Structure formats: C-alpha cells, structure tokens
Amino acid sequence: VAIFGAPIECEDHADRAIATAREMLYTRLPRFNAWCREHGYDDFRMGVGIASGPMMSGYVGSERRLEYTAIGDAVNTASRMESLTKELGNPVLLTEATLELVTAPADDLIFVDEVTVRGRTAPTRVWTLA
C-alpha cells in the first residue's frame, strides 16, 4: 500500500500515484525479473490498483507495535482495483475519480470498462495505462 497526499497534503497526488505505477511496471519489474531469471527464479507479475477519495490515516497500535495505516472507501476501492487486474488482464487499474484529479493528463491512459466493485451498487469507470 502506498498513500499519496497523506500525511503531507499534495495537489498532484494522482499524478504521483500514476507515475509510481508506471515506474513499478515499466522500470522496476523488468529489472527485478531479469535478476530472477539470472538466478533461476520465475518472473513475477504485479497488479496495481489506484483510487482517490476521502480516507483517514494515522498511527495505530501501541508502544510495542505502532503502524501507519489508512482506512476508508478509497483504500477499499484501490484494493478492489488491484484484485480486478487479474480478472481484466491489465496490470494497472485506476478509477475515474483518480483520472479526474490528474493535473498533467497523459496520453497513455485509456478507458477499460465500467465494473461493479464488490461492496458498491453503482458501477465504477476503470482506466489503465496503454
């Protein structure tokens, strides 16, 4: 889980999330898979789900075990998007809510489908990287 815009607010959090997904998929994963092949391991695949919206974040736990976490509908939706990457065959899926917050639109974002995400009644418009 990566959170953009918390605990420090930033206006371009959607751009940062998409840029991170691009780097993970097109730069880091191929480099890691090359290392795996050199050492006799199978390639890895990844799925990235991106959603934007209200959430709460902060530290939870005790002195013995303290963790920073986030909860809320956007966090759940991002998790659902990640799960859908396998079903829809796209390694990166983002919600239209994220697309609407992008400050520097990119040419590589394409519409995939409208899907009904578990736990929701209205369909969610889903986009991916070309």
JSON list of C-alpha atoms in Angstrom, two decimals:
[
{"chain": "A", "resi": 1, "resn": "VAL", "atom": "CA", "xyz": [0.00, 0.00, 0.00]},
{"chain": "A", "resi": 2, "resn": "ALA", "atom": "CA", "xyz": [1.24, 3.44, -0.92]},
{"chain": "A", "resi": 3, "resn": "ILE", "atom": "CA", "xyz": [-0.56, 6.59, 0.10]},
{"chain": "A", "resi": 4, "resn": "PHE", "atom": "CA", "xyz": [-0.10, 9.83, -1.80]},
{"chain": "A", "resi": 5, "resn": "GLY", "atom": "CA", "xyz": [-1.22, 13.08, -0.19]},
{"chain": "A", "resi": 6, "resn": "ALA", "atom": "CA", "xyz": [-1.02, 11.89, 3.43]},
{"chain": "A", "resi": 7, "resn": "PRO", "atom": "CA", "xyz": [0.28, 12.69, 5.95]},
{"chain": "A", "resi": 8, "resn": "ILE", "atom": "CA", "xyz": [1.52, 15.66, 3.92]},
{"chain": "A", "resi": 9, "resn": "GLU", "atom": "CA", "xyz": [-1.08, 17.02, 1.55]},
{"chain": "A", "resi": 10, "resn": "CYS", "atom": "CA", "xyz": [-0.07, 17.49, -2.09]},
{"chain": "A", "resi": 11, "resn": "GLU", "atom": "CA", "xyz": [-2.15, 18.72, -5.01]},
{"chain": "A", "resi": 12, "resn": "ASP", "atom": "CA", "xyz": [-0.63, 16.30, -7.53]},
{"chain": "A", "resi": 13, "resn": "HIS", "atom": "CA", "xyz": [-1.19, 13.08, -5.60]},
{"chain": "A", "resi": 14, "resn": "ALA", "atom": "CA", "xyz": [-3.00, 11.42, -8.52]},
{"chain": "A", "resi": 15, "resn": "ASP", "atom": "CA", "xyz": [-0.11, 12.24, -10.88]},
{"chain": "A", "resi": 16, "resn": "ARG", "atom": "CA", "xyz": [2.38, 10.85, -8.36]},
{"chain": "A", "resi": 17, "resn": "ALA", "atom": "CA", "xyz": [0.42, 7.62, -7.92]},
{"chain": "A", "resi": 18, "resn": "ILE", "atom": "CA", "xyz": [0.22, 7.03, -11.68]},
{"chain": "A", "resi": 19, "resn": "ALA", "atom": "CA", "xyz": [3.90, 7.91, -12.18]},
{"chain": "A", "resi": 20, "resn": "THR", "atom": "CA", "xyz": [4.81, 5.41, -9.46]},
{"chain": "A", "resi": 21, "resn": "ALA", "atom": "CA", "xyz": [2.71, 2.71, -11.14]},
{"chain": "A", "resi": 22, "resn": "ARG", "atom": "CA", "xyz": [4.49, 3.40, -14.44]},
{"chain": "A", "resi": 23, "resn": "GLU", "atom": "CA", "xyz": [7.90, 3.14, -12.81]},
{"chain": "A", "resi": 24, "resn": "MET", "atom": "CA", "xyz": [6.98, -0.05, -10.96]},
{"chain": "A", "resi": 25, "resn": "LEU", "atom": "CA", "xyz": [5.61, -1.72, -14.09]},
{"chain": "A", "resi": 26, "resn": "TYR", "atom": "CA", "xyz": [7.96, -0.49, -16.82]},
{"chain": "A", "resi": 27, "resn": "THR", "atom": "CA", "xyz": [11.26, 0.04, -14.98]},
{"chain": "A", "resi": 28, "resn": "ARG", "atom": "CA", "xyz": [11.48, -1.81, -11.67]},
{"chain": "A", "resi": 29, "resn": "LEU", "atom": "CA", "xyz": [9.60, -5.01, -12.51]},
{"chain": "A", "resi": 30, "resn": "PRO", "atom": "CA", "xyz": [11.60, -5.77, -15.70]},
{"chain": "A", "resi": 31, "resn": "ARG", "atom": "CA", "xyz": [14.85, -5.16, -13.80]},
{"chain": "A", "resi": 32, "resn": "PHE", "atom": "CA", "xyz": [13.74, -7.42, -10.95]},
{"chain": "A", "resi": 33, "resn": "ASN", "atom": "CA", "xyz": [12.58, -10.13, -13.36]},
{"chain": "A", "resi": 34, "resn": "ALA", "atom": "CA", "xyz": [15.93, -10.02, -15.18]},
{"chain": "A", "resi": 35, "resn": "TRP", "atom": "CA", "xyz": [17.63, -10.65, -11.83]},
{"chain": "A", "resi": 36, "resn": "CYS", "atom": "CA", "xyz": [15.19, -13.50, -11.12]},
{"chain": "A", "resi": 37, "resn": "ARG", "atom": "CA", "xyz": [15.93, -15.18, -14.45]},
{"chain": "A", "resi": 38, "resn": "GLU", "atom": "CA", "xyz": [19.70, -14.84, -13.86]},
{"chain": "A", "resi": 39, "resn": "HIS", "atom": "CA", "xyz": [19.28, -16.67, -10.56]},
{"chain": "A", "resi": 40, "resn": "GLY", "atom": "CA", "xyz": [16.93, -19.39, -11.80]},
{"chain": "A", "resi": 41, "resn": "TYR", "atom": "CA", "xyz": [13.65, -17.98, -10.50]},
{"chain": "A", "resi": 42, "resn": "ASP", "atom": "CA", "xyz": [10.39, -17.46, -12.36]},
{"chain": "A", "resi": 43, "resn": "ASP", "atom": "CA", "xyz": [9.24, -13.99, -13.37]},
{"chain": "A", "resi": 44, "resn": "PHE", "atom": "CA", "xyz": [6.96, -12.03, -11.10]},
{"chain": "A", "resi": 45, "resn": "ARG", "atom": "CA", "xyz": [3.80, -10.26, -12.20]},
{"chain": "A", "resi": 46, "resn": "MET", "atom": "CA", "xyz": [2.14, -7.41, -10.38]},
{"chain": "A", "resi": 47, "resn": "GLY", "atom": "CA", "xyz": [-1.18, -5.69, -10.15]},
{"chain": "A", "resi": 48, "resn": "VAL", "atom": "CA", "xyz": [-1.58, -2.05, -9.15]},
{"chain": "A", "resi": 49, "resn": "GLY", "atom": "CA", "xyz": [-4.91, -0.56, -8.11]},
{"chain": "A", "resi": 50, "resn": "ILE", "atom": "CA", "xyz": [-5.29, 3.20, -7.76]},
{"chain": "A", "resi": 51, "resn": "ALA", "atom": "CA", "xyz": [-8.27, 5.04, -6.30]},
{"chain": "A", "resi": 52, "resn": "SER", "atom": "CA", "xyz": [-8.77, 8.54, -4.95]},
{"chain": "A", "resi": 53, "resn": "GLY", "atom": "CA", "xyz": [-11.14, 9.89, -2.36]},
{"chain": "A", "resi": 54, "resn": "PRO", "atom": "CA", "xyz": [-11.63, 10.61, 1.31]},
{"chain": "A", "resi": 55, "resn": "MET", "atom": "CA", "xyz": [-9.81, 8.45, 3.83]},
{"chain": "A", "resi": 56, "resn": "MET", "atom": "CA", "xyz": [-8.40, 8.60, 7.32]},
{"chain": "A", "resi": 57, "resn": "SER", "atom": "CA", "xyz": [-4.77, 7.90, 8.02]},
{"chain": "A", "resi": 58, "resn": "GLY", "atom": "CA", "xyz": [-2.56, 7.84, 11.05]},
{"chain": "A", "resi": 59, "resn": "TYR", "atom": "CA", "xyz": [-0.70, 5.73, 13.52]},
{"chain": "A", "resi": 60, "resn": "VAL", "atom": "CA", "xyz": [-2.48, 2.86, 15.24]},
{"chain": "A", "resi": 61, "resn": "GLY", "atom": "CA", "xyz": [-1.26, 0.36, 17.77]},
{"chain": "A", "resi": 62, "resn": "SER", "atom": "CA", "xyz": [0.69, 0.55, 20.97]},
{"chain": "A", "resi": 63, "resn": "GLU", "atom": "CA", "xyz": [4.20, 1.38, 22.10]},
{"chain": "A", "resi": 64, "resn": "ARG", "atom": "CA", "xyz": [5.26, -2.18, 21.29]},
{"chain": "A", "resi": 65, "resn": "ARG", "atom": "CA", "xyz": [3.84, -2.15, 17.76]},
{"chain": "A", "resi": 66, "resn": "LEU", "atom": "CA", "xyz": [2.94, 1.09, 16.05]},
{"chain": "A", "resi": 67, "resn": "GLU", "atom": "CA", "xyz": [1.94, 1.23, 12.36]},
{"chain": "A", "resi": 68, "resn": "TYR", "atom": "CA", "xyz": [0.89, 3.95, 9.96]},
{"chain": "A", "resi": 69, "resn": "THR", "atom": "CA", "xyz": [-2.27, 2.93, 8.13]},
{"chain": "A", "resi": 70, "resn": "ALA", "atom": "CA", "xyz": [-5.17, 4.27, 6.13]},
{"chain": "A", "resi": 71, "resn": "ILE", "atom": "CA", "xyz": [-8.85, 3.34, 6.14]},
{"chain": "A", "resi": 72, "resn": "GLY", "atom": "CA", "xyz": [-11.82, 4.41, 4.09]},
{"chain": "A", "resi": 73, "resn": "ASP", "atom": "CA", "xyz": [-13.73, 3.85, 0.88]},
{"chain": "A", "resi": 74, "resn": "ALA", "atom": "CA", "xyz": [-10.86, 4.97, -1.37]},
{"chain": "A", "resi": 75, "resn": "VAL", "atom": "CA", "xyz": [-8.50, 2.50, 0.31]},
{"chain": "A", "resi": 76, "resn": "ASN", "atom": "CA", "xyz": [-11.02, -0.33, -0.14]},
{"chain": "A", "resi": 77, "resn": "THR", "atom": "CA", "xyz": [-11.65, 0.66, -3.76]},
{"chain": "A", "resi": 78, "resn": "ALA", "atom": "CA", "xyz": [-7.91, 0.66, -4.54]},
{"chain": "A", "resi": 79, "resn": "SER", "atom": "CA", "xyz": [-7.71, -2.85, -3.12]},
{"chain": "A", "resi": 80, "resn": "ARG", "atom": "CA", "xyz": [-10.64, -3.93, -5.30]},
{"chain": "A", "resi": 81, "resn": "MET", "atom": "CA", "xyz": [-8.94, -2.38, -8.35]},
{"chain": "A", "resi": 82, "resn": "GLU", "atom": "CA", "xyz": [-5.78, -4.37, -7.62]},
{"chain": "A", "resi": 83, "resn": "SER", "atom": "CA", "xyz": [-7.85, -7.57, -7.40]},
{"chain": "A", "resi": 84, "resn": "LEU", "atom": "CA", "xyz": [-9.52, -6.76, -10.73]},
{"chain": "A", "resi": 85, "resn": "THR", "atom": "CA", "xyz": [-6.16, -6.53, -12.53]},
{"chain": "A", "resi": 86, "resn": "LYS", "atom": "CA", "xyz": [-6.09, -10.31, -12.72]},
{"chain": "A", "resi": 87, "resn": "GLU", "atom": "CA", "xyz": [-9.67, -10.58, -13.96]},
{"chain": "A", "resi": 88, "resn": "LEU", "atom": "CA", "xyz": [-9.47, -7.77, -16.53]},
{"chain": "A", "resi": 89, "resn": "GLY", "atom": "CA", "xyz": [-5.94, -8.56, -17.67]},
{"chain": "A", "resi": 90, "resn": "ASN", "atom": "CA", "xyz": [-4.50, -5.10, -17.07]},
{"chain": "A", "resi": 91, "resn": "PRO", "atom": "CA", "xyz": [-1.57, -4.75, -14.63]},
{"chain": "A", "resi": 92, "resn": "VAL", "atom": "CA", "xyz": [-2.67, -1.23, -13.62]},
{"chain": "A", "resi": 93, "resn": "LEU", "atom": "CA", "xyz": [-6.25, -0.11, -12.99]},
{"chain": "A", "resi": 94, "resn": "LEU", "atom": "CA", "xyz": [-7.36, 3.29, -11.76]},
{"chain": "A", "resi": 95, "resn": "THR", "atom": "CA", "xyz": [-10.73, 4.76, -11.04]},
{"chain": "A", "resi": 96, "resn": "GLU", "atom": "CA", "xyz": [-12.20, 7.69, -12.90]},
{"chain": "A", "resi": 97, "resn": "ALA", "atom": "CA", "xyz": [-12.11, 9.59, -9.59]},
{"chain": "A", "resi": 98, "resn": "THR", "atom": "CA", "xyz": [-8.31, 9.43, -9.84]},
{"chain": "A", "resi": 99, "resn": "LEU", "atom": "CA", "xyz": [-8.32, 10.36, -13.51]},
{"chain": "A", "resi": 100, "resn": "GLU", "atom": "CA", "xyz": [-10.37, 13.48, -12.72]},
{"chain": "A", "resi": 101, "resn": "LEU", "atom": "CA", "xyz": [-7.66, 14.62, -10.25]},
{"chain": "A", "resi": 102, "resn": "VAL", "atom": "CA", "xyz": [-4.72, 14.26, -12.65]},
{"chain": "A", "resi": 103, "resn": "THR", "atom": "CA", "xyz": [-3.13, 17.69, -13.14]},
{"chain": "A", "resi": 104, "resn": "ALA", "atom": "CA", "xyz": [-0.96, 16.75, -16.13]},
{"chain": "A", "resi": 105, "resn": "PRO", "atom": "CA", "xyz": [-3.06, 14.45, -18.35]},
{"chain": "A", "resi": 106, "resn": "ALA", "atom": "CA", "xyz": [-1.12, 11.72, -20.08]},
{"chain": "A", "resi": 107, "resn": "ASP", "atom": "CA", "xyz": [-1.61, 10.14, -23.49]},
{"chain": "A", "resi": 108, "resn": "ASP", "atom": "CA", "xyz": [-1.24, 6.62, -22.11]},
{"chain": "A", "resi": 109, "resn": "LEU", "atom": "CA", "xyz": [-4.46, 6.46, -20.03]},
{"chain": "A", "resi": 110, "resn": "ILE", "atom": "CA", "xyz": [-7.24, 4.52, -21.73]},
{"chain": "A", "resi": 111, "resn": "PHE", "atom": "CA", "xyz": [-10.75, 3.54, -20.70]},
{"chain": "A", "resi": 112, "resn": "VAL", "atom": "CA", "xyz": [-11.23, -0.15, -19.84]},
{"chain": "A", "resi": 113, "resn": "ASP", "atom": "CA", "xyz": [-14.78, -0.70, -18.69]},
{"chain": "A", "resi": 114, "resn": "GLU", "atom": "CA", "xyz": [-17.48, 0.04, -16.13]},
{"chain": "A", "resi": 115, "resn": "VAL", "atom": "CA", "xyz": [-17.35, -2.53, -13.37]},
{"chain": "A", "resi": 116, "resn": "THR", "atom": "CA", "xyz": [-19.40, -3.12, -10.27]},
{"chain": "A", "resi": 117, "resn": "VAL", "atom": "CA", "xyz": [-16.93, -3.27, -7.44]},
{"chain": "A", "resi": 118, "resn": "ARG", "atom": "CA", "xyz": [-17.69, -5.55, -4.51]},
{"chain": "A", "resi": 119, "resn": "GLY", "atom": "CA", "xyz": [-19.37, -3.54, -1.75]},
{"chain": "A", "resi": 120, "resn": "ARG", "atom": "CA", "xyz": [-20.82, -0.92, -4.13]},
{"chain": "A", "resi": 121, "resn": "THR", "atom": "CA", "xyz": [-24.07, -0.67, -6.03]},
{"chain": "A", "resi": 122, "resn": "ALA", "atom": "CA", "xyz": [-23.09, 1.89, -8.70]},
{"chain": "A", "resi": 123, "resn": "PRO", "atom": "CA", "xyz": [-20.62, 0.90, -11.41]},
{"chain": "A", "resi": 124, "resn": "THR", "atom": "CA", "xyz": [-17.11, 2.34, -11.34]},
{"chain": "A", "resi": 125, "resn": "ARG", "atom": "CA", "xyz": [-15.44, 3.57, -14.54]},
{"chain": "A", "resi": 126, "resn": "VAL", "atom": "CA", "xyz": [-11.99, 1.99, -14.77]},
{"chain": "A", "resi": 127, "resn": "TRP", "atom": "CA", "xyz": [-8.92, 3.16, -16.71]},
{"chain": "A", "resi": 128, "resn": "THR", "atom": "CA", "xyz": [-5.47, 1.69, -17.38]},
{"chain": "A", "resi": 129, "resn": "LEU", "atom": "CA", "xyz": [-2.10, 2.53, -18.85]},
{"chain": "A", "resi": 130, "resn": "ALA", "atom": "CA", "xyz": [-1.82, 1.85, -22.60]}
]
